[in-house]
Coordinates of C-alpha atoms in Angstrom, one line a residue:
M1 CA 86.8 111.9 79.2
K2 CA 89.4 109.2 79.1
V3 CA 90.7 107.8 82.4
A4 CA 93.8 105.6 82.7
Y5 CA 94.3 102.8 85.2
Q6 CA 97.0 100.1 85.7
G7 CA 96.1 96.6 84.9
A8 CA 93.7 94.6 82.7
P9 CA 89.9 94.7 82.8
G10 CA 88.8 93.2 86.1
A11 CA 91.6 94.7 88.1
Y12 CA 90.9 96.4 91.4
S13 CA 92.2 99.6 89.9
E14 CA 89.4 99.3 87.4
I15 CA 86.9 98.9 90.2
A16 CA 88.2 102.1 91.8
A17 CA 88.1 103.9 88.5
V18 CA 84.5 102.9 87.8
N19 CA 83.5 104.3 91.1
L20 CA 85.5 107.5 90.8
F21 CA 84.6 108.2 87.1
P22 CA 81.4 106.1 86.4
D23 CA 80.5 107.9 83.2
E24 CA 83.9 108.2 81.6
Q25 CA 85.9 106.0 79.2
L26 CA 88.4 103.8 81.1
V27 CA 91.8 103.0 79.4
A28 CA 93.8 100.0 80.7
Q29 CA 97.6 100.5 80.9
R30 CA 100.1 97.7 81.5
T31 CA 102.4 99.5 84.0
F32 CA 102.3 102.5 86.4
D33 CA 104.8 104.2 84.2
D34 CA 102.4 103.9 81.3
V35 CA 99.6 105.4 83.4
F36 CA 101.7 108.5 84.3
A37 CA 103.0 108.9 80.8
S38 CA 99.5 108.8 79.3
L39 CA 98.4 111.5 81.8
Q40 CA 101.5 113.7 81.1
D41 CA 101.2 113.3 77.3
G42 CA 97.5 114.2 77.3
A43 CA 96.3 110.9 76.0
V44 CA 94.0 110.8 79.1
R45 CA 92.6 113.5 81.2
A46 CA 92.7 111.6 84.5
A47 CA 94.3 108.5 86.1
V48 CA 93.6 106.2 89.0
V49 CA 96.4 104.6 90.9
P50 CA 96.7 102.6 94.2
V51 CA 98.8 104.2 96.9
E52 CA 98.5 101.9 99.9
N53 CA 97.0 98.7 101.3
T54 CA 96.1 98.0 104.9
H55 CA 98.0 94.6 104.8
A56 CA 100.9 95.1 102.3
G57 CA 101.6 98.8 102.9
A58 CA 102.5 101.5 100.5
V59 CA 102.7 101.1 96.7
V60 CA 106.2 102.6 96.5
D61 CA 106.4 102.7 92.7
V62 CA 103.4 105.1 92.6
Y63 CA 105.0 107.4 95.3
D64 CA 108.2 107.6 93.3
L65 CA 106.3 108.4 90.1
L66 CA 104.3 111.1 91.9
R67 CA 107.6 112.9 92.6
A68 CA 108.9 112.3 89.1
H69 CA 105.8 113.8 87.5
A70 CA 105.4 117.2 89.1
D71 CA 102.6 118.0 86.7
A72 CA 100.3 115.3 88.3
R73 CA 98.1 116.3 91.1
V74 CA 95.7 114.4 93.4
V75 CA 92.1 115.4 92.8
A76 CA 90.3 112.7 94.8
E77 CA 90.7 109.5 96.7
A78 CA 88.7 106.2 97.0
V79 CA 88.9 103.2 99.2
V80 CA 88.1 99.7 97.8
R81 CA 87.4 96.6 99.9
V82 CA 89.7 94.0 98.4
S83 CA 88.6 90.3 98.5
H84 CA 90.8 87.9 96.6
C85 CA 89.8 84.7 94.9
L86 CA 91.7 81.7 93.6
L87 CA 90.8 81.4 89.9
A88 CA 91.4 78.5 87.5
L89 CA 90.4 77.1 84.2
P90 CA 86.8 75.7 84.1
G91 CA 86.7 72.1 85.5
T92 CA 89.9 72.4 87.5
R93 CA 90.0 70.7 90.9
F94 CA 91.6 72.5 93.9
D95 CA 94.0 69.7 94.5
Q96 CA 95.5 70.2 91.0
I97 CA 96.8 73.7 91.8
R98 CA 100.5 74.0 92.4
R99 CA 101.2 77.7 91.4
A100 CA 99.3 80.9 91.8
R101 CA 100.1 84.1 89.7
S102 CA 99.3 87.6 90.7
H103 CA 100.6 91.1 91.4
P104 CA 103.2 91.1 94.3
Q105 CA 100.9 93.2 96.5
A106 CA 98.1 90.7 96.0
L107 CA 100.4 87.7 96.7
A108 CA 101.5 89.4 99.9
Q109 CA 97.9 89.8 100.9
V110 CA 97.1 86.0 100.5
D111 CA 100.5 84.6 101.7
A112 CA 99.0 82.7 104.6
F113 CA 96.5 80.9 102.3
L114 CA 99.1 80.0 99.7
R115 CA 101.6 78.7 102.3
G116 CA 98.9 76.7 104.1
H117 CA 98.0 74.9 100.8
R118 CA 101.6 74.7 99.6
I119 CA 100.9 76.7 96.5
Q120 CA 103.9 78.5 95.0
P121 CA 103.4 82.2 94.4
E122 CA 104.5 83.6 91.0
T123 CA 104.7 87.3 90.2
A124 CA 102.6 88.8 87.4
Y125 CA 102.2 92.5 86.4
D126 CA 98.6 92.6 87.5
T127 CA 95.8 90.6 89.3
A128 CA 93.4 90.6 86.3
G129 CA 96.3 90.3 83.9
A130 CA 97.2 87.0 85.7
A131 CA 93.7 85.8 85.3
H132 CA 93.8 86.6 81.6
E133 CA 97.0 84.6 81.2
V134 CA 95.5 81.6 83.0
S135 CA 92.4 81.8 80.7
L136 CA 94.6 81.7 77.6
G137 CA 96.6 78.7 78.7
D138 CA 95.9 75.0 79.3
D139 CA 97.9 74.3 82.4
R140 CA 95.5 73.2 85.2
S141 CA 98.3 73.4 87.8
V142 CA 98.4 77.2 87.5
A143 CA 95.8 79.5 89.1
A144 CA 95.4 83.3 89.5
V145 CA 94.8 85.4 92.5
A146 CA 92.3 88.1 91.4
S147 CA 88.8 89.4 91.9
R148 CA 85.5 87.7 91.2
R149 CA 85.0 90.4 88.6
A150 CA 88.1 89.1 86.8
A151 CA 86.7 85.5 87.0
Q152 CA 83.5 86.6 85.3
H153 CA 85.4 88.6 82.7
Y154 CA 87.8 85.8 81.7
G155 CA 85.5 82.8 82.2
L156 CA 87.4 81.2 85.1
D157 CA 86.1 79.1 88.0
V158 CA 86.4 80.4 91.6
L159 CA 88.1 77.6 93.5
A160 CA 88.3 79.6 96.8
D161 CA 86.8 82.9 97.9
A162 CA 88.0 85.5 100.4
I163 CA 91.5 84.1 100.7
E164 CA 93.1 87.3 101.9
T165 CA 95.0 86.9 105.2
N166 CA 93.3 89.8 106.8
A167 CA 89.6 90.4 106.4
E168 CA 90.2 94.1 106.9
N169 CA 91.9 94.3 103.5
Y170 CA 91.4 97.7 101.9
T171 CA 93.3 99.6 99.2
R172 CA 93.4 103.4 98.9
F173 CA 93.5 104.9 95.5
F174 CA 94.3 108.4 94.2
A175 CA 92.5 110.0 91.3
L176 CA 95.0 112.2 89.4
G177 CA 94.7 115.1 87.0
R178 CA 97.2 117.5 85.5
S179 CA 98.1 120.6 87.4
N180 CA 97.2 122.8 84.4
D181 CA 93.7 121.2 84.3
P182 CA 91.6 122.9 87.0
D183 CA 88.4 121.0 86.0
A184 CA 89.6 117.4 86.4
A185 CA 88.1 117.2 90.0
Q186 CA 84.7 118.1 88.7
W187 CA 84.5 114.8 86.8
V188 CA 84.8 112.8 90.1
H189 CA 81.5 111.3 91.2
P190 CA 80.4 113.3 94.3
A191 CA 79.3 110.1 96.2
V192 CA 82.9 108.9 96.2
A193 CA 84.8 111.9 97.6
G194 CA 82.6 113.7 100.1
G195 CA 84.8 113.7 103.2
R196 CA 87.0 116.3 104.8
L197 CA 89.5 118.3 102.8
K198 CA 92.9 116.6 102.8
T199 CA 96.3 117.7 101.3
S200 CA 99.2 115.6 100.2
L201 CA 102.7 116.8 99.8
V202 CA 106.3 115.6 99.5
Y203 CA 109.3 117.3 101.0
A204 CA 113.0 117.0 101.7
M205 CA 114.5 118.0 105.1
K206 CA 117.7 120.0 105.7
N207 CA 120.6 117.9 107.0
M208 CA 120.6 118.9 110.6
P209 CA 119.8 117.3 114.0
G210 CA 116.1 117.2 114.8
A211 CA 115.1 118.0 111.2
L212 CA 112.2 115.5 111.1
I213 CA 110.7 116.9 114.4
R214 CA 111.2 120.5 113.1
S215 CA 109.1 119.6 109.9
L216 CA 106.3 117.9 111.8
Q217 CA 106.0 120.0 115.0
P218 CA 104.1 122.9 113.4
F219 CA 101.2 120.5 112.6
A220 CA 101.0 119.5 116.2
V221 CA 101.1 123.1 117.5
A222 CA 98.3 124.1 115.0
N223 CA 96.3 121.0 116.0
I224 CA 96.3 119.7 112.4
Q225 CA 95.7 116.0 112.0
L226 CA 98.3 114.0 110.1
T227 CA 96.9 110.9 108.4
K228 CA 100.0 109.4 106.8
I229 CA 103.7 109.8 106.5
E230 CA 105.9 107.7 104.2
S231 CA 109.7 107.9 103.5
R232 CA 111.3 107.0 100.2
P233 CA 115.0 107.2 99.1
S234 CA 115.7 110.5 97.4
R235 CA 117.7 108.8 94.6
A236 CA 120.0 111.8 94.6
T237 CA 122.4 111.0 97.4
A238 CA 122.9 107.7 99.3
W239 CA 121.0 107.4 102.6
E240 CA 119.0 110.6 102.0
Y241 CA 115.2 110.4 102.0
V242 CA 112.1 112.4 101.0
F243 CA 108.9 112.2 102.9
Y244 CA 105.3 112.0 101.7
L245 CA 102.8 113.5 104.1
D246 CA 99.0 113.6 104.2
F247 CA 97.0 115.9 106.5
E248 CA 93.5 117.2 107.0
G249 CA 93.3 120.7 105.8
D250 CA 93.4 123.2 102.9
P251 CA 96.4 125.4 102.1
A252 CA 93.9 128.2 101.4
D253 CA 93.1 128.2 105.1
R254 CA 95.2 130.7 107.1
R255 CA 96.2 128.3 109.8
V256 CA 97.4 125.7 107.3
A257 CA 99.1 128.3 105.2
E258 CA 101.1 129.4 108.3
V259 CA 102.2 125.9 109.1
L260 CA 103.3 125.3 105.5
D261 CA 105.3 128.6 105.6
V262 CA 107.1 127.4 108.8
M263 CA 107.7 124.0 107.2
R264 CA 109.3 125.6 104.0
R265 CA 111.7 127.5 106.2
S266 CA 112.9 124.4 107.9
C267 CA 113.0 122.1 104.8
E268 CA 115.1 122.0 101.6
W269 CA 111.9 122.1 99.5
V270 CA 108.2 121.3 99.8
H271 CA 106.0 120.3 96.9
L272 CA 102.2 120.1 97.2
I273 CA 100.8 117.1 95.4
G274 CA 97.1 118.0 95.7
T275 CA 94.2 119.1 97.9
Y276 CA 91.1 116.9 97.6
R277 CA 88.1 115.5 99.4
A278 CA 88.7 112.4 101.5
A279 CA 86.9 109.2 100.5
S280 CA 83.4 109.2 102.0
G281 CA 83.1 105.4 102.3
V282 CA 84.4 102.1 101.2
F283 CA 83.5 100.5 97.9
A284 CA 83.1 96.8 97.4
E285 CA 83.7 95.0 94.2
T286 CA 79.9 94.6 93.7
S287 CA 79.5 98.4 93.8
A288 CA 81.5 99.0 90.6

């Protein structure tokens, strides 16, 4: 089975994909749009995308694409411990570095280190992609912020290790399948997703006072644990938003079904993104 992920070999998304689908063929894609398109077109059967980081927050591009691709559904999740390194051409001294390239999320996670050493951040499309670009060049003033796995893959030196601002730096990933493929979840390694059942959905509220409370109150009444809520512009009307919600539970359960029924009556629309097992642990780079 082919599984798409965003980035180049050595990316943190590859680490998540290896743990989620250890026996399958991984396909690197340059952008998140490419990942979703390959899943929609049937070029791959599953995909792995990051959705949030404990330091930099939500990966908003992925949330927007989840709503744009109604045929994609979440089949599992994984959490990866992210430890960034400063990578450079072999033989480069630390005092030679003036610029560091990486994905914007990674740069946000190491901002204190870069500012402390007066290194200018530069945006790249991916962490491992930045490492690849550095390896192909000859400019010793340019480094990459990426994983130790990327350093090994592209033959770069590690000038500094664990440079993330917060040691509690974790990224949560979704494994996606197509809604018309009921077997996609069976390919996920059971050691990764063995936690409680969770459900993700996106919804739009009616334009009335107290609409947000009306949409969330049924969960509190039913004692259902919410694990995340994220708002995004609707892109239909100015200053209107849609909300992404994760909660513990299965729509097949009567109590959850009743809550969703109440929610649908108070909202413009509700779209279920997927029901899946929560991540059962945290994966480090070395576990891939």
